[in-house]
Short mmCIF file of C-alpha atoms in Angstrom, two decimals:
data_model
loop_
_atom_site.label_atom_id
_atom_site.label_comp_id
_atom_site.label_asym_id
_atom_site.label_seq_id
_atom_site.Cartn_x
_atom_site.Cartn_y
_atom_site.Cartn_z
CA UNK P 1 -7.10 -35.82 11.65
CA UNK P 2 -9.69 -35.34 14.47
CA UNK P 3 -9.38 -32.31 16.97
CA UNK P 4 -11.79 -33.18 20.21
CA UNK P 5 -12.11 -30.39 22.37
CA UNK P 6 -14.00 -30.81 25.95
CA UNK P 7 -15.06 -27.95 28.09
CA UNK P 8 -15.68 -28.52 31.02
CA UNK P 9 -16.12 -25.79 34.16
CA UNK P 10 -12.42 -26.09 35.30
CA UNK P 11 -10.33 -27.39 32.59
CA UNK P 12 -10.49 -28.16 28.62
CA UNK P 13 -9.20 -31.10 27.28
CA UNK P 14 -7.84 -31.22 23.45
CA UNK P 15 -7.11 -34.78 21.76
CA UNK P 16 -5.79 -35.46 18.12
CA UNK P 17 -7.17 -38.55 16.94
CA UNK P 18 -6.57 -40.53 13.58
CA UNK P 19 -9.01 -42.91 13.34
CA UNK P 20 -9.54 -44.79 16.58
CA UNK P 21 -6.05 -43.94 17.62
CA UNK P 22 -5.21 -41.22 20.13
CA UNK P 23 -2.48 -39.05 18.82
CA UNK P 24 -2.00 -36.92 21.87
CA UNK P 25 -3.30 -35.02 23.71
CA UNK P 26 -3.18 -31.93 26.68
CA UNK P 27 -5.34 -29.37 28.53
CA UNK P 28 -5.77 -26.20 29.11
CA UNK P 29 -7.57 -23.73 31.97
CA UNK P 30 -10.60 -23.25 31.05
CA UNK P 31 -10.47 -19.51 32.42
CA UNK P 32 -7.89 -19.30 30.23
CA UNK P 33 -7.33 -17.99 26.63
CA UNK P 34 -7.69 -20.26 24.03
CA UNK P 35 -5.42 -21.47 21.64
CA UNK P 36 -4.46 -24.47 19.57
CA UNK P 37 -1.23 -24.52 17.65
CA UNK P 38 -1.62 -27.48 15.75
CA UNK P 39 -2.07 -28.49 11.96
CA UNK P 40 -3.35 -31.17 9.47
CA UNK P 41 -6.84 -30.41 11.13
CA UNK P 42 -10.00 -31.64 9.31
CA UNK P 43 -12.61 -32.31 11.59
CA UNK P 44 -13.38 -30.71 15.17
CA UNK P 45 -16.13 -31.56 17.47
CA UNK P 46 -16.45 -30.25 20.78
CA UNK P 47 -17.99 -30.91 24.00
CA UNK P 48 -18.99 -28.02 26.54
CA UNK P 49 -20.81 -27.09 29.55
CA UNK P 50 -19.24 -23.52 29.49
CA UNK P 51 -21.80 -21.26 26.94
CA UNK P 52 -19.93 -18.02 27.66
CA UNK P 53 -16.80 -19.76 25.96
CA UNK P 54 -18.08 -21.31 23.16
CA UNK P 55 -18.13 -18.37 20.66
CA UNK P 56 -14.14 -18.25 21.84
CA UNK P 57 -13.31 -21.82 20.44
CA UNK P 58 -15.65 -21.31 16.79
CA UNK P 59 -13.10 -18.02 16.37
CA UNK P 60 -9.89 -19.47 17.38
CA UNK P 61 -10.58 -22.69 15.32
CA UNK P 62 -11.81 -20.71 12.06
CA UNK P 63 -8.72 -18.47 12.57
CA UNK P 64 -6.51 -21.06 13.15
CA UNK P 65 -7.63 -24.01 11.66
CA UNK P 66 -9.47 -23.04 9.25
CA UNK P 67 -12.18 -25.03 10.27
CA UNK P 68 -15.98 -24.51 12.34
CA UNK P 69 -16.25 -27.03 14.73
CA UNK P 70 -19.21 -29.49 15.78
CA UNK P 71 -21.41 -28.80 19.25
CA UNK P 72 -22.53 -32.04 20.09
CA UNK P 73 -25.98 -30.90 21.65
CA UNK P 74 -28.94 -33.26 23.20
CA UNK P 75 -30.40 -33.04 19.56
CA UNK P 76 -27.47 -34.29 17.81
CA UNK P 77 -26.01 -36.99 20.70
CA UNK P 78 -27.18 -40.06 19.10
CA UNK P 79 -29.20 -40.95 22.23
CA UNK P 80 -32.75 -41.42 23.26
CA UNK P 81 -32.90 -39.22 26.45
CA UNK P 82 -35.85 -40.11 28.52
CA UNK P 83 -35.30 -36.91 31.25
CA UNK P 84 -37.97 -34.07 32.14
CA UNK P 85 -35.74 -31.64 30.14
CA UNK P 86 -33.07 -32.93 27.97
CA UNK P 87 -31.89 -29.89 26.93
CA UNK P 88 -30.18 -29.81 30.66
CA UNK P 89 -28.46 -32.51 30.84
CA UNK P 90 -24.77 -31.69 30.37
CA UNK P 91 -23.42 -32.57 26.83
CA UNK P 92 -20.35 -34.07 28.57
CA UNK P 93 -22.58 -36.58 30.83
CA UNK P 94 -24.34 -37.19 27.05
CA UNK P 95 -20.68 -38.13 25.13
CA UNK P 96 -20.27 -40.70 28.44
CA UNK P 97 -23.40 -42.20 27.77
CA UNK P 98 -22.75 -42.53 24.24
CA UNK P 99 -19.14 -44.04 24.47
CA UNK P 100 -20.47 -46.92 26.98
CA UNK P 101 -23.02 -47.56 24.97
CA UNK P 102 -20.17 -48.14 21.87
CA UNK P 103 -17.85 -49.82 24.51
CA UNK P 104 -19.74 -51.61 26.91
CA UNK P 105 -23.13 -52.56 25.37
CA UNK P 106 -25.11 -53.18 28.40
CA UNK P 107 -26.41 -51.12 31.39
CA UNK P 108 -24.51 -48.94 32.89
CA UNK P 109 -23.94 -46.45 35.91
CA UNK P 110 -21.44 -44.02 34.68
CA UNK P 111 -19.27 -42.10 37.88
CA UNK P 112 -17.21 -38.90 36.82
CA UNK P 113 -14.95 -36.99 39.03
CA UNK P 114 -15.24 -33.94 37.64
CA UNK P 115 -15.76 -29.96 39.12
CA UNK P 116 -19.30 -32.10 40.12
CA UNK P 117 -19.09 -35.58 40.71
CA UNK P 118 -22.10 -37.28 38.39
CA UNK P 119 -23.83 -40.82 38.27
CA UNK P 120 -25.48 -41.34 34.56
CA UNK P 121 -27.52 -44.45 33.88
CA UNK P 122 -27.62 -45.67 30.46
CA UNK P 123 -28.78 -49.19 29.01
CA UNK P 124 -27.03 -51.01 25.93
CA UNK P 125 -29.71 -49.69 23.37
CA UNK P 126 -28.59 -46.34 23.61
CA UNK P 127 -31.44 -44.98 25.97
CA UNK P 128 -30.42 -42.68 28.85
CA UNK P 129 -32.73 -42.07 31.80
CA UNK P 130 -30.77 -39.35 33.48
CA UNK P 131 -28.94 -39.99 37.11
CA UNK P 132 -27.18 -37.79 40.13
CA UNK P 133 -25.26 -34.18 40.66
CA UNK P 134 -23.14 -33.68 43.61
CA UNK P 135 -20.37 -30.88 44.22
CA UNK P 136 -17.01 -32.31 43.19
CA UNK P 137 -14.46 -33.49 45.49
CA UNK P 138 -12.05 -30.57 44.95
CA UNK P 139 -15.21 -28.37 44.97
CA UNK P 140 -16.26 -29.73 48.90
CA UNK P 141 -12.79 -29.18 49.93
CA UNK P 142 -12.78 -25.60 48.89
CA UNK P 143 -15.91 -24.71 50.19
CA UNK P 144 -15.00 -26.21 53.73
CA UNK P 145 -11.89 -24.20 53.45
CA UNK P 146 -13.56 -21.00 52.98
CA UNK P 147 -16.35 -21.23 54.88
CA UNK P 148 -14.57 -22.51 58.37
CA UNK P 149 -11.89 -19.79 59.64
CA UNK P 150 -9.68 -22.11 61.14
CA UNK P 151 -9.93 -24.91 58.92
CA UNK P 152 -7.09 -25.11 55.71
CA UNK P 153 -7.46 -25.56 52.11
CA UNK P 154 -5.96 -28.76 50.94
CA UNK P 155 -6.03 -31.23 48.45
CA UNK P 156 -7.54 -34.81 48.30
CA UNK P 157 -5.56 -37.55 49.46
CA UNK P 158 -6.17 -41.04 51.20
CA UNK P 159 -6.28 -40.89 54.76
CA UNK P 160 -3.86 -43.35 57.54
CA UNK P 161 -7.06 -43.85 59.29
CA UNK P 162 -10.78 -43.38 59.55
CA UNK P 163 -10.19 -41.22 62.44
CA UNK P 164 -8.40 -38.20 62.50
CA UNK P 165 -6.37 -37.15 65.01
CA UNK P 166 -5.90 -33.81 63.98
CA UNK P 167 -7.74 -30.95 61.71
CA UNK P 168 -5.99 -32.29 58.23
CA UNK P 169 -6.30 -36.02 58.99
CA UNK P 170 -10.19 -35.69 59.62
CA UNK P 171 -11.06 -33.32 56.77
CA UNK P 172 -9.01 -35.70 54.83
CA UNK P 173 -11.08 -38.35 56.72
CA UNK P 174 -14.32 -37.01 55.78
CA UNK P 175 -13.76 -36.07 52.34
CA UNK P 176 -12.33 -39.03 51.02
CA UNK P 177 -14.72 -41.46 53.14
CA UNK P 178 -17.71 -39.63 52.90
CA UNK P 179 -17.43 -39.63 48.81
CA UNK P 180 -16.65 -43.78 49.14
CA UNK P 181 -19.95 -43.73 51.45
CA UNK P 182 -21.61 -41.48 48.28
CA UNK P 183 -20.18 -43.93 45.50
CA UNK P 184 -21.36 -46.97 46.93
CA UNK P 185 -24.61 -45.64 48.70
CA UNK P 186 -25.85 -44.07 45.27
CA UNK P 187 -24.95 -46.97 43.10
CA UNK P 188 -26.71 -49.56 45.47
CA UNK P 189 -29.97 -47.26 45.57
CA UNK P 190 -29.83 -46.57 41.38
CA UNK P 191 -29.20 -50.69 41.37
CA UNK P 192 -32.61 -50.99 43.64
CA UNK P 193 -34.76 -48.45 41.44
CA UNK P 194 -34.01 -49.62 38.09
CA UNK P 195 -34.19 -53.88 39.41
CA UNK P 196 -30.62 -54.20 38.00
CA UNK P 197 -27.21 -54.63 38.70
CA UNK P 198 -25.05 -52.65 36.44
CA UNK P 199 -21.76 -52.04 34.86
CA UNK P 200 -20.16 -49.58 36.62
CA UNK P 201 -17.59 -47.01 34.59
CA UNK P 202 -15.70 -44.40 36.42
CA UNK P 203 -14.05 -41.52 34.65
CA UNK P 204 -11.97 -38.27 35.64
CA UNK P 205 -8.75 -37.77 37.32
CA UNK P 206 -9.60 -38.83 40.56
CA UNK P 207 -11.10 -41.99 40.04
CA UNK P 208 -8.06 -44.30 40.77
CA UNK P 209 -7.50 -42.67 44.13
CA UNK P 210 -11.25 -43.65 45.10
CA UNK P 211 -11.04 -47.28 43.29
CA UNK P 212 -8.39 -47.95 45.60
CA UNK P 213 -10.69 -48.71 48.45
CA UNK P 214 -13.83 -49.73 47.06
CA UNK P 215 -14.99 -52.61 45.21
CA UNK P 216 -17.81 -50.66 43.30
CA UNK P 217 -15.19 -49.35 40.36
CA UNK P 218 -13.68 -51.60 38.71
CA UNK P 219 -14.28 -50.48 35.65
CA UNK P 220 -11.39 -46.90 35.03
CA UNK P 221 -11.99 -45.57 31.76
CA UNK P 222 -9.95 -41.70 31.68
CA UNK P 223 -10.55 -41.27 27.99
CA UNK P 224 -14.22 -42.17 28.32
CA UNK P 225 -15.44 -38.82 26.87
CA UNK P 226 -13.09 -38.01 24.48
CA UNK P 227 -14.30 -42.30 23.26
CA UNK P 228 -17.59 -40.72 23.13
CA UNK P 229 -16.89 -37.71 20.53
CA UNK P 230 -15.00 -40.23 18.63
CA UNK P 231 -17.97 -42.46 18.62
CA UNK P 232 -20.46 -39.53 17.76
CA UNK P 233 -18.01 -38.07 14.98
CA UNK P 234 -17.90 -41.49 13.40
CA UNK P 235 -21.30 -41.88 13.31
CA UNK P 236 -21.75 -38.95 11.44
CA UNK P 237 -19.51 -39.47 8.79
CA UNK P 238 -21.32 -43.39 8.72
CA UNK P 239 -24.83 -41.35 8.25
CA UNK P 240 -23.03 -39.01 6.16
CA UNK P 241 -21.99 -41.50 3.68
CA UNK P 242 -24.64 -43.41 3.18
#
């Protein structure tokens, strides 16, 4: 059995997988302590764009498990990263770009709605030429909460209307339009730079709500990254045995 573990700034996300098949899986707070409480563990890779909590999961997996887990690291990813510094790109934008690669075979423009919402571009061959950072949707939201007196904190929904008529409806308004506007305006100018059009693959939990209304994702894929460790741990063991 396979334990994938993601990090990621707000939440991690744990998957048991025999195989190809996804056994279950759950998540925790990431600001919270970590535990596992499982068995019949043999291999563990992990994911993680949290450094401070890494040391955490190798004790609590060695202590519990009885196993060290993998880091999947730029070095180690599989991919030929053609970025300024590839040691910053996030390893969980990296395990994307390695499970499209597996699962789509052809260029591709990778959208996560995460704690940041990211744009990766990555061609069939397995090369990966970097993309876009913007503050998550939940993230925006908070921020305008805290930073405007009078203005509440609330969660992400579709709005009735373009327009608000009051304070909710056009916060609503403006988050949930103006990340449509930032979907489709960043994918059309990526499209323009490269001289492609692209497969586009959007991942994270809020990715249905934004599908709803624009034709640019039709592609949902929630278990993209935990695909990509999958794809990366298999690969080893490939390498491994030959």
């Amino acid at each position: 059995m396979l334990l994938i573990i993601d990090i990621g700034n707000t939440n991690i996300v744990l998957a048991i997988f025999d195989g190809d098949q996804k056994i279950k899986s759950w998540r925790l707070e990431t600001s919270a302590p970590f535990h596992v409480g499982e068995s019949g563990i043999e291999n563990i890779i992990v994911s993680s764009v949290v450094p401070h909590k890494d040391e955490e999961i190798i004790k609590v997996c060695e202590s519990q498990l009885d196993t060290t887990p993998f880091f999947v690291n730029y070095k180690n990813v599989g991919l030929k990263i053609h970025t300024d510094h590839p040691e910053q790109v996030g390893a969980d934008r990296l395990v994307n770009a390695v499970a499209v690669v597996h699962e789509y075979n052809q260029p591709t423009i990778i959208v996560d709605f995460g704690t940041a919402t990211t744009f990766d571009v990555v061609d069939g061959e397995g090369n990966y030429f970097g993309g876009v950072i913007s503050p998550g949707i939940n993230l925006s939201l908070k921020a305008l909460g805290e930073a405007a007196a009078n203005l509440p904190t609330l969660k992400v929904e579709k709005p009735n209307a373009v327009i608000g008529k009051n304070t909710v409806d056009a916060m609503q308004s403006g988050i949930y339009w103006g990340y449509i506007g930032l979907i489709e305006g960043n994918i059309d100018r990526i499209q323009k730079e490269i001289g492609q059009d692209c497969t586009i693959v959007a991942t994270g939990g809020l990715a249905p709500l934004f599908a709803e209304n624009t034709d640019y994702l039709k592609i949902i894929d929630p278990d993209l990254t935990l695909k990509g460790l999958v794809h990366i741990h298999n690969d080893m063991q490939q390498k491994a045995a030959a």
